[in-house]
Short mmCIF file of C-alpha atoms in Angstrom, two decimals:
data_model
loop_
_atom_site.label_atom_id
_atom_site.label_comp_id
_atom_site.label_asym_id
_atom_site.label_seq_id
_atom_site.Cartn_x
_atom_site.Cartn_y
_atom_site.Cartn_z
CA UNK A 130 113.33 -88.54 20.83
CA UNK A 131 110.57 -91.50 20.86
CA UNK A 132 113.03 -93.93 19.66
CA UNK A 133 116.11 -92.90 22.48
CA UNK A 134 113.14 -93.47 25.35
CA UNK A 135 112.40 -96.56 23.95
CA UNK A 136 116.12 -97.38 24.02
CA UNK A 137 116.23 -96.53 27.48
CA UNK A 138 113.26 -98.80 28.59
CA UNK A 139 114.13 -101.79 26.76
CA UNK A 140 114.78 -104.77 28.56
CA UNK A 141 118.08 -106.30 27.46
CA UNK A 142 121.46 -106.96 29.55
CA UNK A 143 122.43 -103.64 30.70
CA UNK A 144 121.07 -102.17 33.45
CA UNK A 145 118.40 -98.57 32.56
CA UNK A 146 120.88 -96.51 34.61
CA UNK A 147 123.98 -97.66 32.97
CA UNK A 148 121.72 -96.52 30.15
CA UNK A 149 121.04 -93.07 31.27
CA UNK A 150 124.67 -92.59 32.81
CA UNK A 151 125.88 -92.91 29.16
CA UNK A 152 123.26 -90.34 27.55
CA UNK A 153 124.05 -87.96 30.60
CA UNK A 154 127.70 -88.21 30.33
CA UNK A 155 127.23 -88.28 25.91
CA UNK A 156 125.42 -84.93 26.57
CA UNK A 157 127.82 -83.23 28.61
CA UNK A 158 130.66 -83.70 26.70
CA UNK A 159 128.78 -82.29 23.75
CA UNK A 160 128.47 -78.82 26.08
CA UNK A 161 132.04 -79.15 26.87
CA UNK A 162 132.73 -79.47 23.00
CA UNK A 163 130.62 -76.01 22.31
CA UNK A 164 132.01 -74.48 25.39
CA UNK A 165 135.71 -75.08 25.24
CA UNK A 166 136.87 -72.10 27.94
CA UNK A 167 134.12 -72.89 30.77
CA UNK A 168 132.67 -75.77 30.03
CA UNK A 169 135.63 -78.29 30.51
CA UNK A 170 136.28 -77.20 33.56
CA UNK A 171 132.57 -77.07 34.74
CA UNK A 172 130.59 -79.52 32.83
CA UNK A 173 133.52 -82.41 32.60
CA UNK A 174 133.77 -83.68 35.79
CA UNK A 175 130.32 -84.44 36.04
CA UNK A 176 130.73 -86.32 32.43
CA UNK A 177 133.74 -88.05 33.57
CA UNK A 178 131.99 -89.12 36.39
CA UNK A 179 128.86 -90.41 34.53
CA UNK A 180 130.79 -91.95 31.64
CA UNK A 181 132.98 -94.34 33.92
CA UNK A 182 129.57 -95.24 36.43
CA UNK A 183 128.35 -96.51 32.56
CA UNK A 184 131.51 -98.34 31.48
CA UNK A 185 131.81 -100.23 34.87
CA UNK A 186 127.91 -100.54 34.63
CA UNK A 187 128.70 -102.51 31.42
CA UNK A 188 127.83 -100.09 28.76
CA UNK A 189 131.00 -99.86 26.46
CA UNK A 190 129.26 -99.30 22.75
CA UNK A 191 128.24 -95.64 24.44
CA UNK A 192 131.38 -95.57 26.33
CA UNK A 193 133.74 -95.73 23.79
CA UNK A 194 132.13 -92.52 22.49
CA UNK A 195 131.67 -91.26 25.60
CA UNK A 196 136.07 -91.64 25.78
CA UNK A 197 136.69 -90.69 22.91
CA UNK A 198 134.83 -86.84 22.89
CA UNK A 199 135.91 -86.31 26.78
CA UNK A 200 139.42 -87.19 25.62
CA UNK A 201 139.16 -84.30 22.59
CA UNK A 202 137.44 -82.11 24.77
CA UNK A 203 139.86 -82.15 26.87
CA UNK A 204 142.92 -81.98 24.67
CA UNK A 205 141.49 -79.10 22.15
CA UNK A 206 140.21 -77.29 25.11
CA UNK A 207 142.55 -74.41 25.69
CA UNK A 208 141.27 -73.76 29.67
CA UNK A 209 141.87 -77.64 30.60
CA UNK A 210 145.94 -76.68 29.61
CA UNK A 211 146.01 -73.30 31.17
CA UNK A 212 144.43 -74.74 34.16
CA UNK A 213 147.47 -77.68 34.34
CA UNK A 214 150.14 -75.13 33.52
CA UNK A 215 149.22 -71.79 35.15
CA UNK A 216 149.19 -71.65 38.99
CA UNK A 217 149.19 -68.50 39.97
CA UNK A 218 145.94 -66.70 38.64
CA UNK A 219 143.51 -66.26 41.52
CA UNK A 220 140.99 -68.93 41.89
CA UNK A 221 143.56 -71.04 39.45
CA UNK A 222 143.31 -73.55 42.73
CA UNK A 223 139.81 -75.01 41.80
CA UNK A 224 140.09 -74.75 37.84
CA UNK A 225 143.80 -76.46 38.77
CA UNK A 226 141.66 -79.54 40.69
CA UNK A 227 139.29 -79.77 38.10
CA UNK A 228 141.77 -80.35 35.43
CA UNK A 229 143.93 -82.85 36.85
CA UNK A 230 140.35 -84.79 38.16
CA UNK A 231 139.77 -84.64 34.07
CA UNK A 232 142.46 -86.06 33.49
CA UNK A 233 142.13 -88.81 36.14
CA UNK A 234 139.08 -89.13 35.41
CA UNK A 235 139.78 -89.96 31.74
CA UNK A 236 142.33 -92.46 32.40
CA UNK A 237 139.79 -94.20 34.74
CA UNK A 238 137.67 -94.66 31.59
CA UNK A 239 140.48 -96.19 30.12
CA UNK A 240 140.67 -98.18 32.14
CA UNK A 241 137.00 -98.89 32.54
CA UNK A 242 137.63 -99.52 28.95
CA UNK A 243 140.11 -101.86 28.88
CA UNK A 244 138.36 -104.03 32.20
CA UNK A 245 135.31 -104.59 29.47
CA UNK A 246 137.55 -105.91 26.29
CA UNK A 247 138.88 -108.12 29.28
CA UNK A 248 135.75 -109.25 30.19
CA UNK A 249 134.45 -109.74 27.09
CA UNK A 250 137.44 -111.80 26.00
CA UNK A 251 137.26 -113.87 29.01
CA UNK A 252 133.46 -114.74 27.93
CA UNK A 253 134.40 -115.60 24.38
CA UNK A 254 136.91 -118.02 25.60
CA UNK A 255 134.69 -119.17 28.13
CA UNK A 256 131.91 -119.94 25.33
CA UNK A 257 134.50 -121.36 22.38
CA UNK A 258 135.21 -124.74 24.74
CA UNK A 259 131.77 -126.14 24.79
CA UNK A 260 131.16 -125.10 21.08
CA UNK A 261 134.29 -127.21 20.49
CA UNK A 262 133.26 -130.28 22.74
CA UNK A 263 129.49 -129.96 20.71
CA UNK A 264 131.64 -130.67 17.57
CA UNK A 265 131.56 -134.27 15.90
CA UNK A 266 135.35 -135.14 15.35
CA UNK A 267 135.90 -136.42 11.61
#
């Protein structure tokens, strides 16, 4: 536990709550993994909304786990496909809402996703000219 506070304090290039977004969001989706019925429906929006706040924040080495176990949850999860495909059991409205948010939610992360390999490809280009122009021709 020492060693994940003194991951969250560390001074490097993301951001603390990008940080704590990720270890929020990691943590929910490990509820939603032991509590397949409830738990998706409940726990999951809150851990889709965490998880993309820390991919936009610029934490993708978390958020590609992050992805990843949302996007099992939500596919093993036998409530988050009842909920799409079952209308008419009362109070079916809200667990309805809360699965397609999921599952907006969880594209937004892909997206999130793919904004950050953009990014990050865009930087690597951006750094491979002057490593080129530092180069002695022979």
């Amino acid at each position: 536990m020492q060693a994940f506070w003194q991951w969250i304090r560390r001074d490097d290039h993301l951001p603390r709550h990008a940080k704590m977004l990720g270890a929020v969001s990691f943590a929910l989706g490990l509820a939603c993994a032991v509590m397949p019925k409830t738990g998706v429906l409940r726990l999951e929006p809150v851990a889709v909304v965490c998880g993309t706040l820390c991919l936009w924040a610029g934490l993708s080495a978390l958020g590609y786990g992050v992805f990843v176990l949302l996007a099992m949850d939500l596919i093993l999860s036998p409530a988050f496909w009842h909920s799409l495909t079952d209308l008419a059991a009362p109070g079916s409205l809200a667990d309805s809402a809360g699965a397609y948010f999921d599952l907006v939610g969880v594209t937004a992360m892909s997206v999130a996703l793919l904004r950050q390999a953009l990014v990050r490809r865009r930087e690597q280009r951006e750094a491979t000219p002057e490593e080129d122009a530092n180069a002695e021709p022979h």
